[in-house]
């Protein structure tokens, strides 16, 4: 029997998941890490990335692995010289330092280029006349770098590549017209390279992306044998779509944890460019509208910690999982509009609402019903409020969503997050049993597709082989919840005026 290995470098965990021939998770391991704010830049240590990878694999049964794959946080900036020496510290998706570049490129390309995209980071470095720009030989993503170190192949899956530079949906490669525009833009700088020269090669799901080299096997501490085939490296958006069978037109998924994003596979183009909507692709290259928000559960987690400390003040103790479950469930006793309580959960800036930094706060009117249930419901509404603002744009565009699948920490407590998300997006929300494994499970499926495909598309492989009998639960939008969330979002949107002032003054 063959197993397949998926590895994902998430924002808080490096996780490995092995699945068997029936696509069932059989083993997993992880390593907890976090970004550091150093010299004004959110970054991760690349040395720690490999340390964490070895730790995650040491907890995972890696026997009989027929294929593997690497996934990671998308976007950001990793620039290397000809010998693959890192030129500047890794700049992650969390950074909001590229406003000028993102604006200029969006106008030049007539295509939304968010601040976190690799091309925005590159062009901002050029605008800043940073010393390293003439020495760049390669730029890639975190997944692309790890994949290169393990296989010697400098390539990315199309989904991850689509967060570096726009993709042409016909060629499933970087958009050549936009490549030409960018090269013309920087021609006067005489940098000695053109953009296509330094970008990774683009591969689609199922293609050969190389195999584990002797050097790569040593980096893994011998966890996998030399010659193990690898699937194209992907981003966490693509693996999330794969893990939730949301790669066909009119399907979508919501990944909700430290950050939150929704992916909706389109059956027709949007009518215009929206700064709030990213255009990326599935791992097989289908166009996807992405609403990405930097802030999700961090503020809620902080409040849970405060409530835990309150329990401990009286000599009590409580299991973390039970605490979250009870608080989530308590929120359902609150009013559908949170009784006049409003939370802005911004720990960081938000592109969707055009804020470069965040200050979380709770606001309420004097006549609000400030109960624990309303406070908690407001906290949970805030985790998806900014996402709703972006999803409402898609609704006005007439984008149809026949199924929306949720995964991530927000959905661990049954029903609660699922119910609120259905109200926010005005669409049925499904949660699968396997969705708890998230992105690394999706990457393991892409590794299996790399070896098992027999002419069928990724969409058919997932629907007909992987998820044909998957256990899941679906919650339809409740009319009262929908009306309550709409009322809440009016207060949330108004409170953003105070957020803009607080972000500058406090």
Short mmCIF file of C-alpha atoms in Angstrom, two decimals:
data_model
loop_
_atom_site.label_atom_id
_atom_site.label_comp_id
_atom_site.label_asym_id
_atom_site.label_seq_id
_atom_site.Cartn_x
_atom_site.Cartn_y
_atom_site.Cartn_z
CA UNK A 1 0.00 0.00 0.00
CA UNK A 2 1.25 3.48 -0.91
CA UNK A 3 0.95 6.59 1.20
CA UNK A 4 1.16 10.24 0.13
CA UNK A 5 2.68 13.09 2.13
CA UNK A 6 1.56 16.70 2.31
CA UNK A 7 3.59 19.36 4.12
CA UNK A 8 2.40 22.90 4.77
CA UNK A 9 4.21 25.87 6.27
CA UNK A 10 1.34 27.80 7.83
CA UNK A 11 1.49 31.06 9.73
CA UNK A 12 1.47 29.33 13.15
CA UNK A 13 2.31 25.68 12.41
CA UNK A 14 4.42 23.58 10.11
CA UNK A 15 2.35 20.44 9.60
CA UNK A 16 2.84 17.12 7.82
CA UNK A 17 -0.03 14.78 6.95
CA UNK A 18 0.25 11.30 5.42
CA UNK A 19 -2.77 9.75 3.68
CA UNK A 20 -3.32 6.23 2.38
CA UNK A 21 -4.66 4.92 -0.92
CA UNK A 22 -8.21 5.61 0.21
CA UNK A 23 -7.22 9.28 0.81
CA UNK A 24 -7.73 8.94 4.56
CA UNK A 25 -5.28 10.67 6.93
CA UNK A 26 -3.22 8.04 8.73
CA UNK A 27 -0.50 10.04 10.45
CA UNK A 28 0.50 13.62 11.16
CA UNK A 29 3.03 15.77 12.97
CA UNK A 30 3.58 19.46 13.51
CA UNK A 31 5.85 22.20 14.78
CA UNK A 32 4.67 25.50 16.23
CA UNK A 33 6.35 28.67 15.00
CA UNK A 34 5.52 32.33 14.54
CA UNK A 35 6.64 35.35 12.61
CA UNK A 36 8.96 37.95 14.13
CA UNK A 37 8.68 41.71 13.68
CA UNK A 38 12.30 42.65 13.08
CA UNK A 39 13.47 46.09 11.90
CA UNK A 40 9.93 46.92 10.81
CA UNK A 41 9.48 43.71 8.82
CA UNK A 42 7.35 40.62 9.54
CA UNK A 43 9.61 37.66 8.81
CA UNK A 44 10.31 33.98 9.50
CA UNK A 45 13.66 32.26 9.85
CA UNK A 46 14.41 29.94 6.92
CA UNK A 47 16.66 27.90 9.19
CA UNK A 48 13.72 27.40 11.56
CA UNK A 49 11.58 26.36 8.59
CA UNK A 50 13.76 23.29 8.03
CA UNK A 51 14.13 22.64 11.75
CA UNK A 52 10.33 22.65 12.04
CA UNK A 53 9.96 20.48 8.96
CA UNK A 54 12.22 17.80 10.43
CA UNK A 55 10.32 17.97 13.73
CA UNK A 56 6.94 17.56 11.98
CA UNK A 57 8.23 14.63 9.94
CA UNK A 58 9.70 12.96 13.04
CA UNK A 59 6.14 12.68 14.39
CA UNK A 60 4.74 11.37 11.10
CA UNK A 61 4.88 7.84 9.73
CA UNK A 62 6.81 8.41 6.51
CA UNK A 63 7.11 4.74 5.49
CA UNK A 64 5.86 3.78 2.01
CA UNK A 65 5.53 7.38 0.80
CA UNK A 66 4.93 7.22 -2.96
CA UNK A 67 4.93 11.00 -3.49
CA UNK A 68 5.09 14.21 -1.48
CA UNK A 69 4.43 17.89 -1.88
CA UNK A 70 5.21 21.25 -0.25
CA UNK A 71 2.70 23.99 0.44
CA UNK A 72 3.09 27.26 2.32
CA UNK A 73 1.79 30.73 2.95
CA UNK A 74 1.44 32.51 -0.37
CA UNK A 75 2.90 35.81 -1.57
CA UNK A 76 5.69 37.69 0.17
CA UNK A 77 9.24 38.26 -0.98
CA UNK A 78 12.16 35.84 -1.05
CA UNK A 79 15.00 37.16 -3.23
CA UNK A 80 18.20 35.23 -3.96
CA UNK A 81 21.44 35.70 -5.89
CA UNK A 82 22.83 33.24 -8.43
CA UNK A 83 24.05 30.90 -5.66
CA UNK A 84 20.67 31.00 -3.88
CA UNK A 85 21.97 33.17 -1.06
CA UNK A 86 19.14 35.13 0.57
CA UNK A 87 19.59 38.83 -0.23
CA UNK A 88 17.21 40.34 2.35
CA UNK A 89 15.19 38.75 5.17
CA UNK A 90 12.00 36.99 4.07
CA UNK A 91 9.18 39.56 3.81
CA UNK A 92 5.91 37.77 4.53
CA UNK A 93 2.36 38.38 3.35
CA UNK A 94 1.71 40.23 6.64
CA UNK A 95 3.72 43.28 5.60
CA UNK A 96 1.93 46.39 4.34
CA UNK A 97 4.98 48.30 3.08
CA UNK A 98 4.28 48.24 -0.67
CA UNK A 99 1.37 50.66 -1.08
CA UNK A 100 3.01 52.75 -3.81
CA UNK A 101 4.15 49.73 -5.82
CA UNK A 102 0.79 47.98 -5.54
CA UNK A 103 -1.05 51.11 -6.68
CA UNK A 104 1.32 51.77 -9.59
CA UNK A 105 1.20 48.17 -10.82
CA UNK A 106 -2.58 47.92 -10.52
CA UNK A 107 -2.86 50.97 -12.77
CA UNK A 108 -0.19 49.81 -15.21
CA UNK A 109 -1.50 46.26 -15.62
CA UNK A 110 -5.23 47.00 -15.21
CA UNK A 111 -5.20 44.09 -12.78
CA UNK A 112 -5.43 44.22 -9.00
CA UNK A 113 -1.98 43.79 -7.47
CA UNK A 114 -2.34 43.61 -3.67
CA UNK A 115 0.43 44.79 -1.36
CA UNK A 116 1.38 41.28 -0.27
CA UNK A 117 2.04 39.97 -3.81
CA UNK A 118 5.64 39.16 -4.68
CA UNK A 119 5.70 41.49 -7.67
CA UNK A 120 4.57 44.38 -5.45
CA UNK A 121 7.40 43.67 -3.00
CA UNK A 122 9.89 43.47 -5.86
CA UNK A 123 8.79 46.73 -7.46
CA UNK A 124 8.72 48.53 -4.10
CA UNK A 125 12.32 47.43 -3.54
CA UNK A 126 13.13 48.90 -6.97
CA UNK A 127 11.32 52.17 -6.11
CA UNK A 128 13.28 52.29 -2.86
CA UNK A 129 16.55 51.77 -4.75
CA UNK A 130 17.47 48.95 -2.38
CA UNK A 131 21.07 47.81 -2.74
CA UNK A 132 20.27 44.17 -3.55
CA UNK A 133 18.01 44.63 -6.59
CA UNK A 134 20.74 44.39 -9.23
CA UNK A 135 21.98 41.11 -7.70
CA UNK A 136 18.63 39.28 -7.90
CA UNK A 137 18.75 35.99 -9.80
CA UNK A 138 15.63 34.33 -8.35
CA UNK A 139 12.49 35.32 -6.49
CA UNK A 140 10.08 32.73 -5.20
CA UNK A 141 7.64 31.88 -2.42
CA UNK A 142 8.31 29.96 0.78
CA UNK A 143 6.88 26.77 -0.77
CA UNK A 144 8.96 27.32 -3.88
CA UNK A 145 12.15 27.75 -1.89
CA UNK A 146 11.65 24.62 0.21
CA UNK A 147 10.72 22.66 -2.93
CA UNK A 148 13.90 23.86 -4.65
CA UNK A 149 16.08 22.91 -1.68
CA UNK A 150 14.58 19.41 -1.65
CA UNK A 151 14.42 18.71 -5.39
CA UNK A 152 16.70 21.17 -7.17
CA UNK A 153 13.70 22.22 -9.30
CA UNK A 154 12.88 25.95 -9.37
CA UNK A 155 9.15 25.75 -10.14
CA UNK A 156 5.77 26.52 -8.60
CA UNK A 157 2.27 25.19 -8.97
CA UNK A 158 0.13 27.62 -10.93
CA UNK A 159 -1.97 28.52 -7.89
CA UNK A 160 1.05 29.66 -5.87
CA UNK A 161 2.57 31.35 -8.91
CA UNK A 162 -0.65 33.32 -9.39
CA UNK A 163 0.10 35.12 -6.10
CA UNK A 164 3.47 36.23 -7.43
CA UNK A 165 2.51 37.58 -10.87
CA UNK A 166 -0.75 37.45 -12.89
CA UNK A 167 -1.46 34.25 -14.81
CA UNK A 168 -2.93 33.95 -18.32
CA UNK A 169 -5.84 31.50 -17.99
CA UNK A 170 -5.32 30.33 -21.58
CA UNK A 171 -1.62 29.49 -21.40
CA UNK A 172 -1.50 28.71 -17.65
CA UNK A 173 1.72 30.72 -17.54
CA UNK A 174 2.59 34.28 -16.54
CA UNK A 175 0.63 36.79 -18.62
CA UNK A 176 3.06 37.77 -21.40
CA UNK A 177 1.49 41.18 -22.10
CA UNK A 178 1.86 42.08 -18.44
CA UNK A 179 5.41 40.68 -18.41
CA UNK A 180 6.26 43.07 -21.26
CA UNK A 181 4.68 46.04 -19.48
CA UNK A 182 6.65 45.36 -16.33
CA UNK A 183 9.93 44.95 -18.21
CA UNK A 184 9.32 48.26 -19.99
CA UNK A 185 8.53 49.90 -16.65
CA UNK A 186 11.92 48.97 -15.15
CA UNK A 187 14.02 49.12 -18.34
CA UNK A 188 15.65 52.44 -17.42
CA UNK A 189 16.99 50.92 -14.20
CA UNK A 190 19.39 48.66 -16.18
CA UNK A 191 19.18 45.93 -13.54
CA UNK A 192 20.62 43.21 -15.77
CA UNK A 193 17.57 40.94 -15.62
CA UNK A 194 14.02 40.72 -16.93
CA UNK A 195 11.14 39.60 -14.79
CA UNK A 196 10.56 36.22 -16.46
CA UNK A 197 14.24 35.39 -15.92
CA UNK A 198 13.89 35.55 -12.13
CA UNK A 199 10.41 34.03 -11.67
CA UNK A 200 9.96 30.27 -11.05
CA UNK A 201 8.65 28.03 -13.83
CA UNK A 202 4.88 27.45 -13.68
CA UNK A 203 3.46 23.91 -13.41
CA UNK A 204 -0.13 22.66 -13.22
CA UNK A 205 -1.48 20.05 -10.80
CA UNK A 206 -0.40 16.54 -11.74
CA UNK A 207 2.80 17.54 -13.54
CA UNK A 208 6.22 16.15 -12.69
CA UNK A 209 7.94 18.61 -10.35
CA UNK A 210 11.10 16.61 -9.74
CA UNK A 211 12.15 14.21 -7.00
CA UNK A 212 14.04 14.27 -3.73
CA UNK A 213 17.79 14.73 -4.19
CA UNK A 214 20.51 13.43 -1.89
CA UNK A 215 20.95 16.97 -0.54
CA UNK A 216 17.21 17.23 0.01
CA UNK A 217 17.06 13.88 1.81
CA UNK A 218 19.82 15.10 4.15
CA UNK A 219 17.82 18.26 4.89
CA UNK A 220 14.89 16.04 5.88
CA UNK A 221 17.05 14.02 8.24
CA UNK A 222 16.54 10.87 6.20
CA UNK A 223 12.75 10.90 6.63
CA UNK A 224 12.22 10.18 2.91
CA UNK A 225 14.37 8.21 0.46
CA UNK A 226 16.22 9.83 -2.42
CA UNK A 227 14.10 9.74 -5.56
CA UNK A 228 10.71 10.31 -3.87
CA UNK A 229 8.55 12.09 -6.50
CA UNK A 230 7.24 15.56 -5.68
CA UNK A 231 4.09 17.32 -6.84
CA UNK A 232 4.28 21.00 -7.86
CA UNK A 233 4.64 23.23 -4.80
CA UNK A 234 1.43 25.07 -3.98
CA UNK A 235 0.15 27.92 -1.86
CA UNK A 236 -2.15 27.57 1.11
CA UNK A 237 -5.06 28.91 -0.92
CA UNK A 238 -4.76 26.14 -3.51
CA UNK A 239 -4.33 23.39 -0.95
CA UNK A 240 -7.32 24.71 0.99
CA UNK A 241 -9.43 24.52 -2.17
CA UNK A 242 -8.20 21.00 -2.82
CA UNK A 243 -8.83 19.86 0.76
CA UNK A 244 -12.45 21.02 0.51
CA UNK A 245 -13.24 19.91 -3.06
CA UNK A 246 -13.70 23.54 -4.09
CA UNK A 247 -11.89 23.59 -7.43
CA UNK A 248 -14.89 23.55 -9.83
CA UNK A 249 -16.76 26.60 -11.14
CA UNK A 250 -19.32 28.08 -8.69
CA UNK A 251 -17.74 26.33 -5.72
CA UNK A 252 -15.72 28.02 -3.02
CA UNK A 253 -14.09 27.63 0.33
CA UNK A 254 -13.35 29.71 3.38
CA UNK A 255 -10.16 29.18 5.36
CA UNK A 256 -10.44 30.77 8.78
CA UNK A 257 -7.70 30.87 11.38
CA UNK A 258 -5.08 33.56 12.06
CA UNK A 259 -6.12 35.15 8.77
CA UNK A 260 -9.27 34.48 6.78
CA UNK A 261 -9.81 34.18 3.06
CA UNK A 262 -12.51 32.99 0.71
CA UNK A 263 -11.89 31.51 -2.72
CA UNK A 264 -14.68 31.36 -5.30
CA UNK A 265 -14.05 29.61 -8.65
CA UNK A 266 -15.57 31.79 -11.38
CA UNK A 267 -17.56 30.71 -14.41
CA UNK A 268 -17.26 34.18 -16.00
CA UNK A 269 -14.89 37.15 -15.57
CA UNK A 270 -15.70 40.03 -13.23
CA UNK A 271 -16.89 43.19 -14.97
CA UNK A 272 -14.02 45.33 -13.69
CA UNK A 273 -10.95 45.44 -11.47
CA UNK A 274 -11.59 45.62 -7.73
CA UNK A 275 -8.83 46.49 -5.29
CA UNK A 276 -10.63 44.38 -2.70
CA UNK A 277 -10.65 41.22 -4.85
CA UNK A 278 -7.55 39.23 -5.81
CA UNK A 279 -7.59 37.17 -8.97
CA UNK A 280 -5.64 33.91 -8.55
CA UNK A 281 -6.13 30.33 -9.80
CA UNK A 282 -6.89 26.82 -8.63
CA UNK A 283 -4.01 24.29 -8.75
CA UNK A 284 -5.26 23.35 -12.23
CA UNK A 285 -5.39 26.96 -13.41
CA UNK A 286 -9.10 27.90 -13.21
CA UNK A 287 -9.72 31.60 -12.40
CA UNK A 288 -10.56 32.32 -8.77
CA UNK A 289 -11.81 35.44 -7.02
CA UNK A 290 -10.09 35.68 -3.65
CA UNK A 291 -11.13 37.83 -0.72
CA UNK A 292 -8.17 37.87 1.66
CA UNK A 293 -8.26 39.43 5.13
CA UNK A 294 -5.30 39.65 7.50
CA UNK A 295 -7.35 39.50 10.70
CA UNK A 296 -9.50 36.65 11.91
CA UNK A 297 -9.20 34.87 15.27
CA UNK A 298 -6.23 36.64 16.90
CA UNK A 299 -8.34 39.15 18.85
CA UNK A 300 -10.83 36.46 19.89
CA UNK A 301 -7.92 34.32 21.08
CA UNK A 302 -6.67 37.21 23.21
CA UNK A 303 -10.08 37.60 24.84
CA UNK A 304 -10.27 33.86 25.51
CA UNK A 305 -6.93 34.19 27.30
CA UNK A 306 -8.37 37.01 29.45
CA UNK A 307 -11.38 34.88 30.34
CA UNK A 308 -9.09 31.96 31.20
CA UNK A 309 -7.13 34.23 33.53
CA UNK A 310 -10.41 35.23 35.18
CA UNK A 311 -11.19 31.57 35.88
CA UNK A 312 -7.69 31.06 37.29
CA UNK A 313 -8.10 34.12 39.53
CA UNK A 314 -10.70 32.13 41.43
CA UNK A 315 -8.49 29.05 41.63
CA UNK A 316 -10.12 27.22 38.73
CA UNK A 317 -8.71 25.62 35.62
CA UNK A 318 -10.27 24.70 32.30
CA UNK A 319 -9.26 22.65 29.26
CA UNK A 320 -8.47 24.90 26.29
CA UNK A 321 -10.69 22.99 23.88
CA UNK A 322 -13.60 22.97 26.32
CA UNK A 323 -13.18 26.71 26.98
CA UNK A 324 -13.39 27.57 23.28
CA UNK A 325 -16.33 25.23 22.76
CA UNK A 326 -18.38 26.67 25.62
CA UNK A 327 -17.66 30.27 24.66
CA UNK A 328 -18.52 29.64 21.01
CA UNK A 329 -21.74 27.91 22.02
CA UNK A 330 -22.60 30.70 24.49
CA UNK A 331 -22.44 33.21 21.63
CA UNK A 332 -25.48 31.60 20.00
CA UNK A 333 -27.59 32.89 22.91
CA UNK A 334 -26.83 36.43 21.78
CA UNK A 335 -29.03 38.59 19.57
CA UNK A 336 -28.73 38.15 15.81
CA UNK A 337 -27.33 41.71 15.57
CA UNK A 338 -25.20 41.31 18.75
CA UNK A 339 -27.48 43.64 20.72
CA UNK A 340 -25.68 46.81 19.72
CA UNK A 341 -22.18 45.52 20.57
CA UNK A 342 -19.57 45.91 17.82
CA UNK A 343 -15.99 44.61 17.68
CA UNK A 344 -13.27 45.68 15.27
CA UNK A 345 -10.70 42.88 15.46
CA UNK A 346 -7.88 44.52 13.52
CA UNK A 347 -4.49 43.52 14.93
CA UNK A 348 -2.97 44.34 11.52
CA UNK A 349 -3.96 46.40 8.50
CA UNK A 350 -6.60 45.31 5.99
CA UNK A 351 -6.43 45.73 2.23
CA UNK A 352 -10.17 45.20 1.79
CA UNK A 353 -10.97 48.22 3.98
CA UNK A 354 -7.82 50.16 3.00
CA UNK A 355 -6.09 50.29 6.40
CA UNK A 356 -2.33 49.92 6.75
CA UNK A 357 -2.37 49.07 10.47
CA UNK A 358 -4.86 47.94 13.08
CA UNK A 359 -6.01 48.64 16.63
CA UNK A 360 -8.62 46.19 17.99
CA UNK A 361 -11.45 47.64 20.05
CA UNK A 362 -15.00 46.97 21.26
CA UNK A 363 -17.65 49.64 20.80
CA UNK A 364 -21.23 49.76 22.12
CA UNK A 365 -24.02 52.24 22.43
CA UNK A 366 -25.24 53.28 25.90
CA UNK A 367 -28.46 51.33 25.41
CA UNK A 368 -26.78 48.19 24.07
CA UNK A 369 -27.33 44.81 25.69
CA UNK A 370 -23.76 44.20 26.83
CA UNK A 371 -24.06 40.56 27.83
CA UNK A 372 -21.43 37.83 27.60
CA UNK A 373 -23.37 36.17 24.79
CA UNK A 374 -23.63 39.39 22.74
CA UNK A 375 -19.97 40.20 23.37
CA UNK A 376 -18.87 36.75 22.19
CA UNK A 377 -21.17 36.83 19.17
CA UNK A 378 -19.76 40.23 18.26
CA UNK A 379 -16.25 38.83 18.54
CA UNK A 380 -17.09 35.95 16.20
CA UNK A 381 -18.95 38.20 13.75
CA UNK A 382 -15.84 40.43 13.64
CA UNK A 383 -13.69 37.47 12.52
CA UNK A 384 -15.65 37.39 9.26
CA UNK A 385 -16.97 40.96 8.95
CA UNK A 386 -14.22 42.18 6.62
CA UNK A 387 -14.58 39.02 4.55
CA UNK A 388 -18.30 39.78 4.21
CA UNK A 389 -17.52 43.25 2.85
CA UNK A 390 -15.49 41.62 0.06
CA UNK A 391 -18.02 38.84 -0.54
CA UNK A 392 -20.77 41.43 -0.91
CA UNK A 393 -18.83 42.83 -3.89
CA UNK A 394 -18.96 39.40 -5.55
CA UNK A 395 -22.68 39.19 -4.81
CA UNK A 396 -23.25 42.51 -6.59
CA UNK A 397 -21.27 41.10 -9.54
CA UNK A 398 -23.78 38.26 -9.74
CA UNK A 399 -21.21 35.60 -8.79
CA UNK A 400 -23.12 32.41 -8.03
CA UNK A 401 -21.95 30.14 -5.22
CA UNK A 402 -23.59 26.73 -5.11
CA UNK A 403 -21.37 25.43 -2.32
CA UNK A 404 -19.00 27.05 0.16
CA UNK A 405 -16.84 24.77 2.29
CA UNK A 406 -15.29 25.92 5.55
CA UNK A 407 -12.08 24.75 7.19
CA UNK A 408 -9.71 26.00 9.85
CA UNK A 409 -9.89 26.76 13.56
CA UNK A 410 -13.04 28.88 13.34
CA UNK A 411 -15.01 25.78 12.35
CA UNK A 412 -13.64 23.36 14.97
CA UNK A 413 -16.63 23.91 17.27
CA UNK A 414 -19.58 22.31 15.43
CA UNK A 415 -22.31 24.55 13.98
CA UNK A 416 -21.30 27.94 15.44
CA UNK A 417 -18.78 29.35 12.93
CA UNK A 418 -20.56 27.49 10.14
CA UNK A 419 -23.88 29.14 10.99
CA UNK A 420 -22.42 32.65 11.20
CA UNK A 421 -20.48 32.20 7.95
CA UNK A 422 -23.64 31.09 6.14
CA UNK A 423 -25.31 34.31 7.32
CA UNK A 424 -22.35 36.47 6.35
CA UNK A 425 -21.95 35.02 2.84
CA UNK A 426 -25.65 34.25 2.26
CA UNK A 427 -24.70 30.80 1.01
CA UNK A 428 -24.83 27.25 2.38
CA UNK A 429 -21.66 26.37 4.26
CA UNK A 430 -20.36 22.80 4.41
CA UNK A 431 -17.76 21.37 6.78
CA UNK A 432 -16.13 18.01 6.01
CA UNK A 433 -14.64 15.59 8.54
CA UNK A 434 -11.25 15.76 6.82
CA UNK A 435 -11.26 19.57 6.61
CA UNK A 436 -9.73 19.74 10.07
CA UNK A 437 -6.43 18.64 8.48
CA UNK A 438 -6.65 21.64 6.12
CA UNK A 439 -3.89 22.57 3.72
CA UNK A 440 -1.42 19.73 4.34
CA UNK A 441 -4.23 17.26 3.61
CA UNK A 442 -4.91 19.13 0.37
CA UNK A 443 -1.22 18.95 -0.50
CA UNK A 444 -1.21 15.21 0.17
CA UNK A 445 -4.14 14.89 -2.25
CA UNK A 446 -2.18 16.81 -4.89
CA UNK A 447 0.74 14.40 -4.34
CA UNK A 448 -1.66 11.49 -4.84
CA UNK A 449 -3.05 13.11 -8.01
CA UNK A 450 0.52 13.47 -9.28
CA UNK A 451 0.84 9.65 -9.16
CA UNK A 452 -2.73 8.39 -9.62
CA UNK A 453 -4.19 10.55 -12.37
CA UNK A 454 -5.14 8.56 -15.46
CA UNK A 455 -6.26 11.26 -17.83
CA UNK A 456 -8.92 12.77 -15.57
CA UNK A 457 -8.93 16.39 -14.49
CA UNK A 458 -8.19 17.43 -10.91
CA UNK A 459 -11.87 18.33 -10.56
CA UNK A 460 -12.96 14.83 -11.60
CA UNK A 461 -10.28 13.16 -9.47
CA UNK A 462 -11.48 14.95 -6.34
CA UNK A 463 -15.21 14.59 -6.97
CA UNK A 464 -15.25 11.01 -8.30
CA UNK A 465 -12.47 9.40 -6.26
CA UNK A 466 -11.61 11.40 -3.15
CA UNK A 467 -14.83 12.99 -1.92
CA UNK A 468 -17.43 10.71 -3.48
CA UNK A 469 -18.53 9.41 -0.07
CA UNK A 470 -17.09 12.09 2.21
CA UNK A 471 -18.91 12.74 5.47
CA UNK A 472 -19.98 16.36 5.82
CA UNK A 473 -22.58 18.68 7.31
CA UNK A 474 -24.19 21.66 5.61
CA UNK A 475 -25.94 24.66 7.18
CA UNK A 476 -28.19 26.91 5.12
CA UNK A 477 -28.39 30.65 5.85
CA UNK A 478 -30.98 31.50 8.51
CA UNK A 479 -33.11 34.54 7.60
CA UNK A 480 -32.91 36.05 11.10
CA UNK A 481 -29.13 35.58 11.21
CA UNK A 482 -28.74 37.14 7.74
CA UNK A 483 -30.77 40.20 8.75
CA UNK A 484 -28.85 40.48 12.02
CA UNK A 485 -25.47 40.24 10.33
CA UNK A 486 -26.47 42.86 7.76
CA UNK A 487 -27.42 45.18 10.64
CA UNK A 488 -24.17 44.40 12.43
CA UNK A 489 -22.06 45.11 9.33
CA UNK A 490 -23.56 48.61 9.12
CA UNK A 491 -22.19 49.35 12.61
CA UNK A 492 -18.89 47.65 11.80
CA UNK A 493 -18.43 49.73 8.64
CA UNK A 494 -19.22 52.94 10.57
CA UNK A 495 -16.77 51.95 13.32
CA UNK A 496 -13.96 51.81 10.75
CA UNK A 497 -13.89 55.63 10.83
CA UNK A 498 -12.84 55.37 14.47
CA UNK A 499 -10.38 52.60 13.53
CA UNK A 500 -8.65 54.90 11.04
CA UNK A 501 -8.15 57.54 13.70
CA UNK A 502 -7.03 55.01 16.33
CA UNK A 503 -4.49 53.46 13.97
CA UNK A 504 -2.78 56.83 13.68
CA UNK A 505 -3.30 58.30 17.16
CA UNK A 506 -3.10 55.28 19.48
#
